[in-house]
Short mmCIF file of C-alpha atoms and ligand atoms in Angstrom, two decimals:
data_model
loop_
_atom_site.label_atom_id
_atom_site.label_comp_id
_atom_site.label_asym_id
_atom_site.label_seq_id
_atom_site.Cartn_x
_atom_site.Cartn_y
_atom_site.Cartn_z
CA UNK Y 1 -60.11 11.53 -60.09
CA UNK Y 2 -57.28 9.23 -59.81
CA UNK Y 3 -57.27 5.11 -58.58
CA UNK Y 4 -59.25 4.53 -55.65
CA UNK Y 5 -56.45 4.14 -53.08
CA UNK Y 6 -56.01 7.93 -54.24
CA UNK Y 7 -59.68 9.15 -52.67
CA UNK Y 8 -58.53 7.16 -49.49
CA UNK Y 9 -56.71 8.48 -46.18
CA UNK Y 10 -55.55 6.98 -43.20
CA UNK Y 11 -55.76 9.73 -40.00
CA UNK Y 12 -53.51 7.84 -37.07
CA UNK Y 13 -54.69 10.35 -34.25
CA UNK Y 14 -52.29 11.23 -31.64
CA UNK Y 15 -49.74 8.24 -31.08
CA UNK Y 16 -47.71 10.50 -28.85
CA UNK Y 17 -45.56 9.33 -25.73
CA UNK Y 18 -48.00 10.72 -23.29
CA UNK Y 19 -50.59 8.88 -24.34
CA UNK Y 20 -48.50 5.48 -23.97
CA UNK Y 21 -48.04 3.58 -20.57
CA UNK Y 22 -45.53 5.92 -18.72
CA UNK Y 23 -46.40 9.12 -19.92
CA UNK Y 24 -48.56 11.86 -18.42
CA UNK Y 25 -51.93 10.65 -19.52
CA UNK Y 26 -51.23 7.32 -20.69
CA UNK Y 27 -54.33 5.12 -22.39
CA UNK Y 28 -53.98 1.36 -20.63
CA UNK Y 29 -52.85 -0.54 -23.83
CA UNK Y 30 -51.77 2.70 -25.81
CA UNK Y 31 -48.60 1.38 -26.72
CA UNK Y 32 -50.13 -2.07 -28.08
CA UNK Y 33 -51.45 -0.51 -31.21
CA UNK Y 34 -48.30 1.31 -32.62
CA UNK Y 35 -47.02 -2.06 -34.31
CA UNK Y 36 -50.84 -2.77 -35.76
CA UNK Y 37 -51.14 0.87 -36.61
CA UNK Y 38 -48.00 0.67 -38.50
CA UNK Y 39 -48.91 -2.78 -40.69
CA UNK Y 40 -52.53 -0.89 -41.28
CA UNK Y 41 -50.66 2.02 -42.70
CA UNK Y 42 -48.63 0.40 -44.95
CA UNK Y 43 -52.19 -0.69 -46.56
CA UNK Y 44 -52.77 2.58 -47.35
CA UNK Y 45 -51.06 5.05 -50.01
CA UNK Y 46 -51.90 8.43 -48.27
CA UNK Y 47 -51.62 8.31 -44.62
CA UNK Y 48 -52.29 11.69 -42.22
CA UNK Y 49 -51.06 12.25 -38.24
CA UNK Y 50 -52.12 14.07 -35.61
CA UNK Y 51 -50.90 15.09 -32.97
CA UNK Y 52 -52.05 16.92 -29.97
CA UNK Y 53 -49.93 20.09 -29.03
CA UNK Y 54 -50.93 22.33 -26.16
CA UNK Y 55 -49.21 25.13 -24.59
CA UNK Y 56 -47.85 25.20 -21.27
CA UNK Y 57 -50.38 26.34 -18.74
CA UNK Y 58 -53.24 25.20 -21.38
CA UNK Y 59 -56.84 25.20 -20.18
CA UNK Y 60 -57.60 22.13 -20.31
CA UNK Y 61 -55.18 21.23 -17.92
CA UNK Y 62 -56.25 20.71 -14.43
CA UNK Y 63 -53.69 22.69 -12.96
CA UNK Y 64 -54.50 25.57 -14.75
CA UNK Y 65 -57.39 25.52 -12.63
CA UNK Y 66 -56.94 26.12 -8.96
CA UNK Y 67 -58.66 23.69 -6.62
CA UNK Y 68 -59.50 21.46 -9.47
CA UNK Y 69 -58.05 18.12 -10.29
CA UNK Y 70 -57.51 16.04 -13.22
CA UNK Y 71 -60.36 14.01 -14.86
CA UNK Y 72 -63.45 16.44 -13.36
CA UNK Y 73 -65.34 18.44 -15.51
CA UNK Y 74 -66.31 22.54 -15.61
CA UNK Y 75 -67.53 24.78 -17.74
CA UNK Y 76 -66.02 26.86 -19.95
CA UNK Y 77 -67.07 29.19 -22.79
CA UNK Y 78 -68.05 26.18 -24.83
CA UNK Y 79 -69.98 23.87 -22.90
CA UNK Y 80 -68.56 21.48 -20.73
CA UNK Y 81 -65.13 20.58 -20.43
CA UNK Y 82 -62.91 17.41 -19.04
CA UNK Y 83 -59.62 18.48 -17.14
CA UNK Y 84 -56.63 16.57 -18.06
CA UNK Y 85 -52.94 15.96 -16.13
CA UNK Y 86 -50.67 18.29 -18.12
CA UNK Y 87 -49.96 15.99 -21.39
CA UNK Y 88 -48.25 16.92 -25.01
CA UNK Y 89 -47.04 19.95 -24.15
CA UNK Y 90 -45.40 21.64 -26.90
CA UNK Y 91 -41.68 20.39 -27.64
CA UNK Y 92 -41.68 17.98 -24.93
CA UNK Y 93 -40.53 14.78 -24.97
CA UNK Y 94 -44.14 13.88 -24.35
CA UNK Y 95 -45.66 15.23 -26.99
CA UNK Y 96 -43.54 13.19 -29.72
CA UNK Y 97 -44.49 10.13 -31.32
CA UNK Y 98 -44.60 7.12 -30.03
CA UNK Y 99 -40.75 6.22 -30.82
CA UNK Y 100 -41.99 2.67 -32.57
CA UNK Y 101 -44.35 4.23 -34.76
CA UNK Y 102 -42.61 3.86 -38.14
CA UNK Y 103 -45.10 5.19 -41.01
CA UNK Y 104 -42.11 7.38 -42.98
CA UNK Y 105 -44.72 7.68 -45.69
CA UNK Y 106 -47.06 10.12 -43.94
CA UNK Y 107 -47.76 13.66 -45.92
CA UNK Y 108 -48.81 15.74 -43.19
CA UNK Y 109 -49.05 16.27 -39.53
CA UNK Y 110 -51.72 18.43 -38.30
CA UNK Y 111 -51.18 20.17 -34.65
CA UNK Y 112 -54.24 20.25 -32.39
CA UNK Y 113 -55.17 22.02 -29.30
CA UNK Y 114 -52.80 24.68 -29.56
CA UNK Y 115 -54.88 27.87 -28.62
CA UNK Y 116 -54.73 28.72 -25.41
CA UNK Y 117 -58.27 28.51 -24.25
CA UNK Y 118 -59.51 25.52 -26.75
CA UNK Y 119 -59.42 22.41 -26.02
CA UNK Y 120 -59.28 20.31 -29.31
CA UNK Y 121 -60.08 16.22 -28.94
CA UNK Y 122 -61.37 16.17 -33.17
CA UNK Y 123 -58.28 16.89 -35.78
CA UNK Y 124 -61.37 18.52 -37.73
CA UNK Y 125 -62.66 21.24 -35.31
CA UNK Y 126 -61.61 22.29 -31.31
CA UNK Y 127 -63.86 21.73 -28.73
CA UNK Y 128 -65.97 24.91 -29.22
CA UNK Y 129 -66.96 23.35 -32.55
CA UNK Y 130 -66.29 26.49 -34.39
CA UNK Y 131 -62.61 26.61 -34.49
CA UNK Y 132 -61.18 24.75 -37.85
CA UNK Y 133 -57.92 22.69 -37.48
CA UNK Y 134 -57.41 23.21 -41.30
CA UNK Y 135 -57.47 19.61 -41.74
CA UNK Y 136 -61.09 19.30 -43.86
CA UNK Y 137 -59.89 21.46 -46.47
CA UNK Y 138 -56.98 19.66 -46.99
CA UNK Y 139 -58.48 16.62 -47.40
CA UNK Y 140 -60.86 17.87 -50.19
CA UNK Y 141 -58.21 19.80 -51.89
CA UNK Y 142 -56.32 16.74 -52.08
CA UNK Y 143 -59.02 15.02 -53.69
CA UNK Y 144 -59.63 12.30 -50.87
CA UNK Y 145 -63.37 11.19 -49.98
CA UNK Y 146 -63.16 7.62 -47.95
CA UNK Y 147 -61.20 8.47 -44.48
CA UNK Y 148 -60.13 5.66 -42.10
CA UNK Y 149 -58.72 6.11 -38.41
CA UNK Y 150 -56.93 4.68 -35.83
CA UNK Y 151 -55.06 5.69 -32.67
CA UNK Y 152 -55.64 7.25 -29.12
CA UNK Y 153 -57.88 7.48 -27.93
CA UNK Y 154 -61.03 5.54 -29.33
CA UNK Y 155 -63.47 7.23 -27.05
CA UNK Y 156 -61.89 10.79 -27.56
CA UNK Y 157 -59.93 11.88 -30.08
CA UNK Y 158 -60.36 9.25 -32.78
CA UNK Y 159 -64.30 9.64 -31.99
CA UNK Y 160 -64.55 13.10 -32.04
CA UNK Y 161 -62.44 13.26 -35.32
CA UNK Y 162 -64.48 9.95 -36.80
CA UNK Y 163 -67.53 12.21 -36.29
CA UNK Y 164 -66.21 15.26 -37.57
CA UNK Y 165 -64.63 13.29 -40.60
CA UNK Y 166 -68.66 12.46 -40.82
CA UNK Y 167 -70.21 15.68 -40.69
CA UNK Y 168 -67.58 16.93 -43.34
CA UNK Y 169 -69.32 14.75 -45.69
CA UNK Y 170 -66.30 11.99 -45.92
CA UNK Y 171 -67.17 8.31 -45.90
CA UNK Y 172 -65.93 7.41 -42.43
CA UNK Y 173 -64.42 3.60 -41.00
CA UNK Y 174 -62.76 3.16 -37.48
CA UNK Y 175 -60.42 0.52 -36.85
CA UNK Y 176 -60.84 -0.40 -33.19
CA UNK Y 177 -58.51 -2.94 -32.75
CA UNK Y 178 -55.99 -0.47 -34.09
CA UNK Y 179 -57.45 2.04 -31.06
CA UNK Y 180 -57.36 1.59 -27.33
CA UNK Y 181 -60.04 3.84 -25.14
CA UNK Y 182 -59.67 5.79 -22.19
CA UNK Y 183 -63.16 5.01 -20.61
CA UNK Y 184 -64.25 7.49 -17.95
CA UNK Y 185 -67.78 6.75 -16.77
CA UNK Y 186 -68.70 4.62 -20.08
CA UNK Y 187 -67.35 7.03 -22.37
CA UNK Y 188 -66.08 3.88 -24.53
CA UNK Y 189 -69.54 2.24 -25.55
CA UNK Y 190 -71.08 6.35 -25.88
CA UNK Y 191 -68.26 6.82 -28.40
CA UNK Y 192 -68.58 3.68 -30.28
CA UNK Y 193 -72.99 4.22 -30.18
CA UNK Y 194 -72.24 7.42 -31.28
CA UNK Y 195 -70.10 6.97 -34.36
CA UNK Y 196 -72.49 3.61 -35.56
CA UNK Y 197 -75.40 6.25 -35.04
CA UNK Y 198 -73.55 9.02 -37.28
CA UNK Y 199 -72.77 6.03 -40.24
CA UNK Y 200 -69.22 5.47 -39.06
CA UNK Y 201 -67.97 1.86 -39.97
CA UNK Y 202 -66.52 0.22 -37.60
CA UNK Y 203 -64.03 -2.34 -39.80
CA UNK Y 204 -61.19 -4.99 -38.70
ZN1 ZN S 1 -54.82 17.27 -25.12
#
């Protein structure tokens, strides 16, 4: 194996419009991270995005479900499931990057959330835990072992995928100041026990 800034990977998870003050499910600070995110990424050789990218009408949204409204929770095939305003749907303006984030370096972006009936918060595996995003075998074809993240949003996405990133057998670090949380009902400090719990290192 090559250098050691060759095993290494930075995954910024889904710096996307909608998850920026003004868009459709905007993270409160969301947009304050794109200029850290982009001086952390310039430490790192290899750098991987994702980016979330849902049909219209997807089921996660809360008006895909009559008499529901966004931010309660039901059940679906897979266990239980948080309804969201519509957000990143594909094409839309939404759904693009963040238009500050400047990392022209990155090798790959990997789509999420994109099956109908799936919600997916991890860039490893959709919410029913069975459904691969591809991403894992990329990684380990590429060679990489040490994975760092960053993004939107801390107690979501970037914990789901730090987890993931985890239980694929990569060493794991989370950059929180590079990540701003959502936090509905103490989902921040759950996320951030969870990933010390699961070995994730939580680094400046
Ligand atoms: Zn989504």
């Amino acid at each position: 194996m090559g250098r050691k800034a060759d095993r290494e990977v930075l995954i910024v998870v889904d710096v996307q419009r909608d998850f920026c003050p003004g868009g459709a499910l905007a993270v409160p600070g969301g947009d304050e991270i794109v200029p850290i995110v982009n001086r952390l990424a310039r430490e790192f050789a290899h750098v991987v995005l994702t980016q979330d990218w849902h049909p219209a009408g997807h089921a996660s949204f809360a008006s895909a479900h009559p008499g529901r409204a966004p931010f309660e929770t039901i059940e679906v095939a897979y266990g239980p499931q948080t309804l969201w305003p519509d957000h990143c749907v594909q094409g839309s303006d939404g759904a693009s990057f963040h238009p500050a984030l400047d990392i022209p370096h990155a090798e790959l972006v990997i789509r999420k959330g994109h099956h109908r009936n799936i919600d997916s918060y991890s860039g490893f595996r959709e919410n029913d835990r069975r459904t691969p995003t591809g991403l894992a075998g990329y990684l380990r074809e590429r060679g990489f072992e040490r994975v760092t993240l960053c993004g939107l949003a801390t107690d979501y996405c970037v914990a789901f995928s730090a987890l993931d990133a985890r239980e694929f057998g990569f060493d794991t670090a989370v950059v929180p100041t590079a990540c701003r949380g959502i936090d509905l009902d103490g989902s921040l400090a759950r996320a951030l026990a969870a990933m010390r719990e699961a070995g994730v290192l939580l680094r400046s």
